[in-house]
Short mmCIF file of C-alpha atoms and ligand atoms in Angstrom, two decimals:
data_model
loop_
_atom_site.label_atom_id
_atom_site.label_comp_id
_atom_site.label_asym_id
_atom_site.label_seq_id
_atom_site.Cartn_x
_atom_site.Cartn_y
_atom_site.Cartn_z
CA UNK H 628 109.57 102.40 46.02
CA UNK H 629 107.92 99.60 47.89
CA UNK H 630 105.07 97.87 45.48
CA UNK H 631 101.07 97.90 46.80
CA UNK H 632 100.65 94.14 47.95
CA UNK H 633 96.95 93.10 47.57
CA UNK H 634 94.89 92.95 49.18
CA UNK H 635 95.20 97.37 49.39
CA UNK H 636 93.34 100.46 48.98
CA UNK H 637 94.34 103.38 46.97
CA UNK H 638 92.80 106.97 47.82
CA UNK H 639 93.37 109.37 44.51
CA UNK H 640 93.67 113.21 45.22
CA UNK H 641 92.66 113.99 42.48
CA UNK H 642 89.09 112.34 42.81
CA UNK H 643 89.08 113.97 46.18
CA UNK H 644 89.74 117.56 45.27
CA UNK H 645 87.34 117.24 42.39
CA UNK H 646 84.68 116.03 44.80
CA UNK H 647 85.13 119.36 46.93
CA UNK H 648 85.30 121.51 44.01
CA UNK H 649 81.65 119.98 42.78
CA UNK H 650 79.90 119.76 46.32
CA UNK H 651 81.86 124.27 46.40
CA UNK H 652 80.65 125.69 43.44
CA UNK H 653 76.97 124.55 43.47
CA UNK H 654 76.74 125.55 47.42
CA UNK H 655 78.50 129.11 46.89
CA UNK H 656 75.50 129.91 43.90
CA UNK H 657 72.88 129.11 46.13
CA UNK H 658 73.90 130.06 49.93
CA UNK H 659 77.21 132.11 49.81
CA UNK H 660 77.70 132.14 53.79
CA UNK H 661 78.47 128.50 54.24
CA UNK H 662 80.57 126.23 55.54
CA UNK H 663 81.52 122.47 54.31
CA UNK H 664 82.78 120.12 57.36
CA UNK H 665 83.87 116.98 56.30
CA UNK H 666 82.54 113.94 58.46
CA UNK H 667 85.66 112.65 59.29
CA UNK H 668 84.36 109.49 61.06
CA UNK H 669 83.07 108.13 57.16
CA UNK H 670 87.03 108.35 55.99
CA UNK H 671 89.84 109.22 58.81
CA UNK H 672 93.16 107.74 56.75
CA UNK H 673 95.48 110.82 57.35
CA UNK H 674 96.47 111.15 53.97
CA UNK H 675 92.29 111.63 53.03
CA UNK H 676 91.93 113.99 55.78
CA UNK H 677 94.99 116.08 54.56
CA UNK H 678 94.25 116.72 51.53
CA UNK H 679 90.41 117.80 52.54
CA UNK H 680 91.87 120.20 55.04
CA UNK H 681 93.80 121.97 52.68
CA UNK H 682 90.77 122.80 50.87
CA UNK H 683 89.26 125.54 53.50
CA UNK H 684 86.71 122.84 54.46
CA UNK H 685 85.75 122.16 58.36
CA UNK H 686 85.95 118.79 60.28
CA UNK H 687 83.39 117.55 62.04
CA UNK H 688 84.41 115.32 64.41
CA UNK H 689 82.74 113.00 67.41
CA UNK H 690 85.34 111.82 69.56
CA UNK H 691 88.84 112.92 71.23
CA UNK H 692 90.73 110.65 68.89
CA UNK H 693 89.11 112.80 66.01
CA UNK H 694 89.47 115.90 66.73
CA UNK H 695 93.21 115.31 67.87
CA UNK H 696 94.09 113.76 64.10
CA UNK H 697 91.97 116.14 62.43
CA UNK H 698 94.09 118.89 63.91
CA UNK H 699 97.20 116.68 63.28
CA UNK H 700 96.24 116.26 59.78
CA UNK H 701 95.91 120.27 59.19
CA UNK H 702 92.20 121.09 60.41
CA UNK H 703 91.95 123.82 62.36
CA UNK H 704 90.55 123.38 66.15
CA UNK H 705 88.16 126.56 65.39
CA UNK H 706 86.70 124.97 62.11
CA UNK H 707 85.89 121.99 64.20
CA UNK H 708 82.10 121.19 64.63
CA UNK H 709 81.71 118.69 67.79
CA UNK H 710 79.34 116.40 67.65
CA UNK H 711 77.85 113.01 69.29
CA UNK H 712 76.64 112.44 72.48
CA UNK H 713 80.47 111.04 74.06
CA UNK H 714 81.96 114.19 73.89
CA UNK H 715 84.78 113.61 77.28
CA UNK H 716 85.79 116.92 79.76
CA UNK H 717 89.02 117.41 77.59
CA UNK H 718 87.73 117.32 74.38
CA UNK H 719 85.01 119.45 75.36
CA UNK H 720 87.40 121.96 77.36
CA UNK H 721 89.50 122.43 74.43
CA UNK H 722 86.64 122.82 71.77
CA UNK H 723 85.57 125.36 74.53
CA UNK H 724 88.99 126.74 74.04
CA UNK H 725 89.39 127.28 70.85
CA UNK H 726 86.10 128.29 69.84
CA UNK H 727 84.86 125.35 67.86
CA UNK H 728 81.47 124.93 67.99
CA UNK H 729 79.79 122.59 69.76
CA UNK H 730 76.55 120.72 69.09
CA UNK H 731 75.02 119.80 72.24
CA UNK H 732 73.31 116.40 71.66
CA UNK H 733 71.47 116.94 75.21
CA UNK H 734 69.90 119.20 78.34
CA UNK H 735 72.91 117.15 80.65
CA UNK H 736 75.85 117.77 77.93
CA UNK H 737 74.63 121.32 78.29
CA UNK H 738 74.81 121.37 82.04
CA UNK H 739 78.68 119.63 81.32
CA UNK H 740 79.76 122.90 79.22
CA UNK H 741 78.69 125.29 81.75
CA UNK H 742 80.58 123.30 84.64
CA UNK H 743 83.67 123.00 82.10
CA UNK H 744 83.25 126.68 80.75
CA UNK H 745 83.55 127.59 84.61
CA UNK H 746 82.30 131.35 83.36
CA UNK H 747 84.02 131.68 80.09
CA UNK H 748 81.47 132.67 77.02
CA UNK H 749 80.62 129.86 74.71
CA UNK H 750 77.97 130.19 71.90
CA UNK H 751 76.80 126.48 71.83
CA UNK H 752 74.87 125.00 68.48
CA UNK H 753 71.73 121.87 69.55
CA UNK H 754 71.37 119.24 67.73
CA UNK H 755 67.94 118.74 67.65
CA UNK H 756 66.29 114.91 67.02
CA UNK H 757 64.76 115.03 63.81
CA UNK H 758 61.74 112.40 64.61
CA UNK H 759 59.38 115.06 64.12
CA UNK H 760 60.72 116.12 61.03
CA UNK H 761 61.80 113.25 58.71
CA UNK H 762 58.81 110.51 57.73
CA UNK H 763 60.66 106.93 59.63
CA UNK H 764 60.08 104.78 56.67
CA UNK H 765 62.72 107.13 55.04
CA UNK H 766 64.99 106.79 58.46
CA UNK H 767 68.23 104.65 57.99
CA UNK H 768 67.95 103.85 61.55
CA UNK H 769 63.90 102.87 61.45
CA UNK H 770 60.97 102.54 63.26
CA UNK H 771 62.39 102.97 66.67
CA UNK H 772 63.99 106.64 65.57
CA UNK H 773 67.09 108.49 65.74
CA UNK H 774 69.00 107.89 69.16
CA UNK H 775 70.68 111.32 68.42
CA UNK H 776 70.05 115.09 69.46
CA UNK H 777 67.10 117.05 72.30
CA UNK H 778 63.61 116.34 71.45
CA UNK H 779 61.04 119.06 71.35
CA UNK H 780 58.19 116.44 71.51
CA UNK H 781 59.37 115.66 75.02
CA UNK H 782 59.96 119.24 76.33
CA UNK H 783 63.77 118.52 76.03
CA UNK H 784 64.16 121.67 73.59
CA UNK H 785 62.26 123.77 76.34
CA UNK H 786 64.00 122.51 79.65
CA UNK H 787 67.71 123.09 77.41
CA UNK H 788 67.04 127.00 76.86
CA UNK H 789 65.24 127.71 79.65
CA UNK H 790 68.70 126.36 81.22
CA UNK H 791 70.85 128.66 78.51
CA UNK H 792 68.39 131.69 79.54
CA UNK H 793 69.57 131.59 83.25
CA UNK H 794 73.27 131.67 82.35
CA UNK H 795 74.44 134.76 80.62
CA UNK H 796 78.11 132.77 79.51
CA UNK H 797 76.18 130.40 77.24
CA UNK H 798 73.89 131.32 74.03
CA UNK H 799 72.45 129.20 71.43
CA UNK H 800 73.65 130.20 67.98
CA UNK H 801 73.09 127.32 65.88
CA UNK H 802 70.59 124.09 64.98
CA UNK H 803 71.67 121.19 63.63
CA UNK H 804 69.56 118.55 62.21
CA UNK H 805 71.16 115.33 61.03
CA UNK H 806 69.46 112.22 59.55
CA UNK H 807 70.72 109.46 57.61
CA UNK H 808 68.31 108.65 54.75
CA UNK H 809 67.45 105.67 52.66
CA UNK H 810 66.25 107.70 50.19
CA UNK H 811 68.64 110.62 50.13
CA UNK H 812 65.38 112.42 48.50
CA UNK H 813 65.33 116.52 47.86
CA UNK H 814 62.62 116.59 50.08
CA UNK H 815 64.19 115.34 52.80
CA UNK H 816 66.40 118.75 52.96
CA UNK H 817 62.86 120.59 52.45
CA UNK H 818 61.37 119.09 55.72
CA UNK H 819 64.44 119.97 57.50
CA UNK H 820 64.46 123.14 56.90
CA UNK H 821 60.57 123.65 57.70
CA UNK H 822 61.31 121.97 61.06
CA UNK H 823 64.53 124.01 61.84
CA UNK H 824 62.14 127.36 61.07
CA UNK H 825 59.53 125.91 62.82
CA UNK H 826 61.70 125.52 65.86
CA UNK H 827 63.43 129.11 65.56
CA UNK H 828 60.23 130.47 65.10
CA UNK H 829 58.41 128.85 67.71
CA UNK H 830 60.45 129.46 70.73
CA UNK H 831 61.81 132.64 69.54
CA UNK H 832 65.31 132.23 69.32
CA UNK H 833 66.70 135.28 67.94
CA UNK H 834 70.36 134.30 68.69
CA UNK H 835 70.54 131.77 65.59
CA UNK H 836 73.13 132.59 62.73
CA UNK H 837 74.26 129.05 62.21
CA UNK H 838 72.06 126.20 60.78
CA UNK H 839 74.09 122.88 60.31
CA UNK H 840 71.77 120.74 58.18
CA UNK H 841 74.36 117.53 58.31
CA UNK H 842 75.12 114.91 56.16
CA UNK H 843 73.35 112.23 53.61
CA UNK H 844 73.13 113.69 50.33
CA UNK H 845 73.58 110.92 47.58
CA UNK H 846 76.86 109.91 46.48
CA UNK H 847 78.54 107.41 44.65
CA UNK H 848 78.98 104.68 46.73
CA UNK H 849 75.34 103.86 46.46
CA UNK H 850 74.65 104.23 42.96
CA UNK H 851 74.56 100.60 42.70
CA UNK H 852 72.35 98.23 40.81
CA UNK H 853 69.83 100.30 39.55
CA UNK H 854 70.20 103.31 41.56
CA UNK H 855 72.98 104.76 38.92
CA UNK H 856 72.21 108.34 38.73
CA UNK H 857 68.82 108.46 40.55
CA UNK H 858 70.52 110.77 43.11
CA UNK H 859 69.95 114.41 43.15
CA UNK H 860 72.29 117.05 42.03
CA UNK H 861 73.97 118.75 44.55
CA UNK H 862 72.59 122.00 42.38
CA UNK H 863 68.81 119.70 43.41
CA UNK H 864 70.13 119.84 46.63
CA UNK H 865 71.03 123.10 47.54
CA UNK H 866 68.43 124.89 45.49
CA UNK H 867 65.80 122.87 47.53
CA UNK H 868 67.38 124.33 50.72
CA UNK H 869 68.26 128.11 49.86
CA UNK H 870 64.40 128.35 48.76
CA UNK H 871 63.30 126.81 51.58
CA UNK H 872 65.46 129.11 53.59
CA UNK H 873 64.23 132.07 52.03
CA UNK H 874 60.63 131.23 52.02
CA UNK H 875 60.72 131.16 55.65
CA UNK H 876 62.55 134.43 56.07
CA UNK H 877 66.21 133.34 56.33
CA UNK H 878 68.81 135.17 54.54
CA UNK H 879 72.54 133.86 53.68
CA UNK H 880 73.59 137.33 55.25
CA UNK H 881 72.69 136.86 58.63
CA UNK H 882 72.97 132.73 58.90
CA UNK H 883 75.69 130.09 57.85
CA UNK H 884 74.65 127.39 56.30
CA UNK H 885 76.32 124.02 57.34
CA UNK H 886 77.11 121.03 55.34
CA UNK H 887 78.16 117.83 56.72
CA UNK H 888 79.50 115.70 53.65
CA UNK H 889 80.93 111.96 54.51
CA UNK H 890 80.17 109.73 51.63
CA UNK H 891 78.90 112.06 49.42
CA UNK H 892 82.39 113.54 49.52
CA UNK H 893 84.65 110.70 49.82
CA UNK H 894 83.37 107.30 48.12
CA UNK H 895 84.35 108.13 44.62
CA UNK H 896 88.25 108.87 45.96
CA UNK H 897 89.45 105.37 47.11
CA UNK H 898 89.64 101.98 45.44
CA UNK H 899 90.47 98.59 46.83
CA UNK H 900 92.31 96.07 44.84
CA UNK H 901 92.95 91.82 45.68
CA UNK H 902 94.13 89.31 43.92
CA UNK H 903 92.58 86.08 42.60
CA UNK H 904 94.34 83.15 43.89
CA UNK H 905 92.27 80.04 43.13
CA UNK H 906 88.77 78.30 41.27
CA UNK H 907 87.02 75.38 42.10
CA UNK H 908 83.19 74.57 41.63
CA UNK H 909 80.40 73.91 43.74
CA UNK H 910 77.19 72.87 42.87
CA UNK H 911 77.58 74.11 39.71
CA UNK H 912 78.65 77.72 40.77
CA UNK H 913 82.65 78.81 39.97
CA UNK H 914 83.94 80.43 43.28
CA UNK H 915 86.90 82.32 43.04
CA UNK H 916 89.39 82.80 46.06
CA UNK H 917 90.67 86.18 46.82
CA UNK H 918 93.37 87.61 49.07
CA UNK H 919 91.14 90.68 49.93
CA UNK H 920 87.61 90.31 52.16
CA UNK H 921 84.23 91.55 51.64
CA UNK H 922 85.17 93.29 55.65
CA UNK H 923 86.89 95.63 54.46
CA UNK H 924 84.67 96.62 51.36
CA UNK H 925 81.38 96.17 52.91
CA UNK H 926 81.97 95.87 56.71
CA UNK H 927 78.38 95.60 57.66
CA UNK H 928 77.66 93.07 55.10
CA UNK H 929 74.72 94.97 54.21
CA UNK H 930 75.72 95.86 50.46
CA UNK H 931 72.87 94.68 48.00
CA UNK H 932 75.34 94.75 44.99
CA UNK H 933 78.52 95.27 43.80
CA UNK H 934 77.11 95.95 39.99
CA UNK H 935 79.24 97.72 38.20
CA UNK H 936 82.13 98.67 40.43
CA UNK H 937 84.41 95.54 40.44
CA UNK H 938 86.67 95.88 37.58
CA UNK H 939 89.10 92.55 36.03
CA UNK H 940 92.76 93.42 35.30
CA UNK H 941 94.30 90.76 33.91
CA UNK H 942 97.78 89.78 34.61
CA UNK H 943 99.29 90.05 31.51
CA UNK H 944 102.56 88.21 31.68
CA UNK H 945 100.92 84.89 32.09
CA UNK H 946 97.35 85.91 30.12
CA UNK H 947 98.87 83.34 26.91
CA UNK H 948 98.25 80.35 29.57
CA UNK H 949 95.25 81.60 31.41
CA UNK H 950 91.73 80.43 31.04
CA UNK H 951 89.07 82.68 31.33
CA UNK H 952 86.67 81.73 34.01
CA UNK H 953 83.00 83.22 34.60
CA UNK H 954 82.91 83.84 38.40
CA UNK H 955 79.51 83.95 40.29
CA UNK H 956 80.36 84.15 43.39
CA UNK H 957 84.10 85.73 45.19
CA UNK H 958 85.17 84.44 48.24
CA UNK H 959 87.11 86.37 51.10
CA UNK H 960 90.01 85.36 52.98
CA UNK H 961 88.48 85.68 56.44
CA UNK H 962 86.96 81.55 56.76
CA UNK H 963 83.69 83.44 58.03
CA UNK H 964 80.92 81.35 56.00
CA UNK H 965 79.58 85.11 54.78
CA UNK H 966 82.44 86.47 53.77
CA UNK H 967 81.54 86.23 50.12
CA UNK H 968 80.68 88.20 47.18
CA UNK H 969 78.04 87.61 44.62
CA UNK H 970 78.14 88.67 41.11
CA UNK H 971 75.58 86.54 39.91
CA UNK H 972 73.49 87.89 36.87
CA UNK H 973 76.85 89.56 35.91
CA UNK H 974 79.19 86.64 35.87
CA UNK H 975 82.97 87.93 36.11
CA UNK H 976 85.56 86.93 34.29
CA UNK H 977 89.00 86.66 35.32
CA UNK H 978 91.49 84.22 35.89
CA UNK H 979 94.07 83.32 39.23
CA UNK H 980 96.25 85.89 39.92
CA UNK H 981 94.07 88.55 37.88
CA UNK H 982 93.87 91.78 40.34
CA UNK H 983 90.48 92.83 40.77
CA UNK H 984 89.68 96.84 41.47
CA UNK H 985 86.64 97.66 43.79
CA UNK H 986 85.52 101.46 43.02
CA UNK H 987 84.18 103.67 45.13
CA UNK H 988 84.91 102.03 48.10
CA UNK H 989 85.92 105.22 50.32
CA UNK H 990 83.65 105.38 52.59
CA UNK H 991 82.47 103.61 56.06
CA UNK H 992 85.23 100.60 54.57
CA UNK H 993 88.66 100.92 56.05
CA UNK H 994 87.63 102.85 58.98
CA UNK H 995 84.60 100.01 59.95
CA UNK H 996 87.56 97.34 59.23
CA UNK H 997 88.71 95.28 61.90
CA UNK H 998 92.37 96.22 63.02
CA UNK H 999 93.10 92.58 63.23
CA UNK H 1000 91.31 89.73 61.94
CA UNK H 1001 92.93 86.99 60.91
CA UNK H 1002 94.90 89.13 59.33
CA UNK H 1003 96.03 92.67 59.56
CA UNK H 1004 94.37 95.29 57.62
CA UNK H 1005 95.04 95.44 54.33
CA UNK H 1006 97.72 98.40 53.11
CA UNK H 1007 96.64 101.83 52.31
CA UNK H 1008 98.23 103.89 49.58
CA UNK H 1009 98.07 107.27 48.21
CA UNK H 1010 98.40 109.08 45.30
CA UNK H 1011 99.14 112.45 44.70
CA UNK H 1012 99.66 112.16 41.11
CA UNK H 1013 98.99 109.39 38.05
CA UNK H 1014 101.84 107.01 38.84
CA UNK H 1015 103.26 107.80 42.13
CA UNK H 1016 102.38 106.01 44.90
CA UNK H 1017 103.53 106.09 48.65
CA UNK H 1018 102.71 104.05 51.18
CA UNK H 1019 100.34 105.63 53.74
CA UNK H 1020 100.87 104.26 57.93
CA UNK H 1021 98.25 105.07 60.46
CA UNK H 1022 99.44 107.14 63.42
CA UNK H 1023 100.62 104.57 66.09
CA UNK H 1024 99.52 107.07 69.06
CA UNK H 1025 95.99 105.85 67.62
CA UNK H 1026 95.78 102.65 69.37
CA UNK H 1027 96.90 103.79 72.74
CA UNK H 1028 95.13 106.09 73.78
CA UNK H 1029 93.13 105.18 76.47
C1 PLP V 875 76.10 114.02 62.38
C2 PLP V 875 76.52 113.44 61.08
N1 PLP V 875 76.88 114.28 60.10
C3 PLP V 875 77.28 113.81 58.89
C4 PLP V 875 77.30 112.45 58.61
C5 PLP V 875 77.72 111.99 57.26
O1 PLP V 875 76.69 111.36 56.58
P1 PLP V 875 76.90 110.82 55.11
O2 PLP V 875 78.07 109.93 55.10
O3 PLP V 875 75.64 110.10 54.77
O4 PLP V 875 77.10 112.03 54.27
C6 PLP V 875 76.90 111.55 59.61
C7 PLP V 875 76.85 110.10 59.35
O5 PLP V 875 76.17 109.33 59.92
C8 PLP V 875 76.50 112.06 60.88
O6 PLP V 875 76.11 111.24 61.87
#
């Protein structure tokens, strides 16, 4: 068996299935008729996506290239949700097909599935843009709003069923309401729900038995710095919703419930390690050179901290020699001037060719990562059990095909 070279990542199965099993268990107690579907865009290294699909959990998927590997990696094209608003004729003919459901993200994608149904029944979910329902200082995306789904402020909602009404091959069966959080609150979940009843209620739309409430619970990944266990539970979580649910007359009988998982599901399962390779000093701050980058930890450079997650393993053969240096600051092998990591207030120690371990680094990392910068992207392993490790390869078929 080859050996990982650093800089790598290594996704655990174990950490995954445990993951699934949490997010199940609490979801079953509270709204039996549900569905997970992982976000495969936050994680979409084969070996990650098949070991999710082995767990009877969905994909939901935004592009061709998605839904193809998803399928590839053992999802089935019927537990498929399709979302985003680049959906091309061929993806959208086969989710058509094979009876995946599709969230329309607008009144002309709508107008695309009846030309591309050419007469064939398709029960279609909307997204709906969640402006109206989520406060924007809580909005990952900000003042300016979500980009994403038909607004009902601008008569969108009305114009899209008014269109479904003429055209007895297309119903609405489901809502979906997606928005990325800062504050991953409870609450958040509440509102959505209020403005998904709202909505049914409103216009009338009897034909609803799916609501798809997306994605951006808390998870690991951000329980940096002080944020370590501020999160809800995912018993907070669901609770929140199945009352909500039931306070406005919904019952888990007669509508799925849809979760949309990404980091929540996946950040705990992967870990990137590099190497120290040199020290030096500048203006009175110890820098350590790595092999690894902060790209392909933190690809947006937007990461506040890395408190708590990077972990020293010393090399042992040489640790009689070593000496122990207190790190502020690690530097990545890119040459970009911000390709750096501070761990100032929490000086590390470690020592050249010490391999550090980044935890949690599972999602939004390799698959933000440039395919080649510099250097290629660092090596992906797997393992299925404690000590055996195999060398995962991306599909080559994925770069070619446009
Ligand atoms: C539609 C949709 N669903 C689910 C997710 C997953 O979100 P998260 O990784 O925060 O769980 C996203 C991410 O942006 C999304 O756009």
């Amino acid at each position: 068996m080859d050996n990982p070279k650093t800089p790598y990542f290594l996704v655990d199965e174990a950490r995954i299935v445990v993951s699934i099993q949490s997010i199940r268990s609490s979801l079953d107690r509270y709204w039996p008729n549900n569905a997970i579907s992982y976000s495969v865009k936050t994680n979409s290294i084969p070996c990650v996506l098949k070991v999710i699909s082995k767990l009877d959990v969905w994909a939901e998927v935004v592009s061709d290239a998605e839904y193809v590997l998803a399928q590839e990696c053992g999802f089935s094209a019927r537990q498929s949700i399709c979302n985003g608003p680049i959906k091309s004729d061929s993806f959208l003919k086969s989710a058509i097909e094979s009876g995946a459901l599709i969230n329309v993200d607008s009144v002309a994608e709508v107008i695309r599935v009846m030309q591309i149904a050419a007469g064939q029944y398709v029960k279609l979910g909307v997204r709906l843009n969640a402006n109206d329902a989520i406060d924007s200082s809580d909005m990952m995306c900000g003042d300016g709003g979500s980009r994403f789904g038909v607004s009902e402020r601008d008569g969108e909602l009305r114009c899209l069923l008014d269109l479904v009404a003429e055209n007895k091959n297309i119903s609405v069966s489901g809502i979906h309401l997606h928005c990325n959080t800062k504050g991953r609150r409870k609450e958040n979940y509440a509102r959505l729900v209020e403005y998904f009843s709202k909505i049914v209620h409103q216009y009338d739309i009897k034909s609803i038995d799916v609501f798809d409430i997306g994605g951006s619970f808390g998870h690991d990944f951000d329980k940096q710095g002080n944020m370590f266990g501020l999160w809800p539970s995912w018993d907070d979580y669901f609770s929140t919703i199945a009352n909500e649910l039931s306070k406005n007359g919904f019952s888990s009988r007669a509508l799925k419930l849809i979760i949309e998982p990404g980091s929540s599901l996946i950040s705990d399962a992967m870990d990137y390690y590099t190497t120290c390779l040199s020290r030096k000093t500048i203006f009175g701050k110890t820098w350590m050179q790595i092999d690894g980058s902060r790209i392909h930890i933190d690809p947006h450079f937007t990461r506040k901290s890395f408190l708590g997650t990077i972990e020293c393993i010393a090399n042992l053969p040489v640790q009689k020699e070593r000496s122990q240096y207190f790190c502020s600051v690690l530097s990545g092998n890119t040459c970009l001037e911000k390709d750096r990591i501070y761990v100032d207030g929490h000086p590390l120690e470690c020592s050249p060719g010490d391999k550090l371990r980044f935890k949690r680094v599972g999602a939004y990392t390799y698959g933000l990562s440039p395919c080649m910068f510099i250097t290629p992207p660092p090596e992906i392993w797997f393992m299925a059990k404690v000590g055996e490790m195999t060398r995962e390869r991306m599909p080559q078929w994925i770069g070619k095909m446009h």
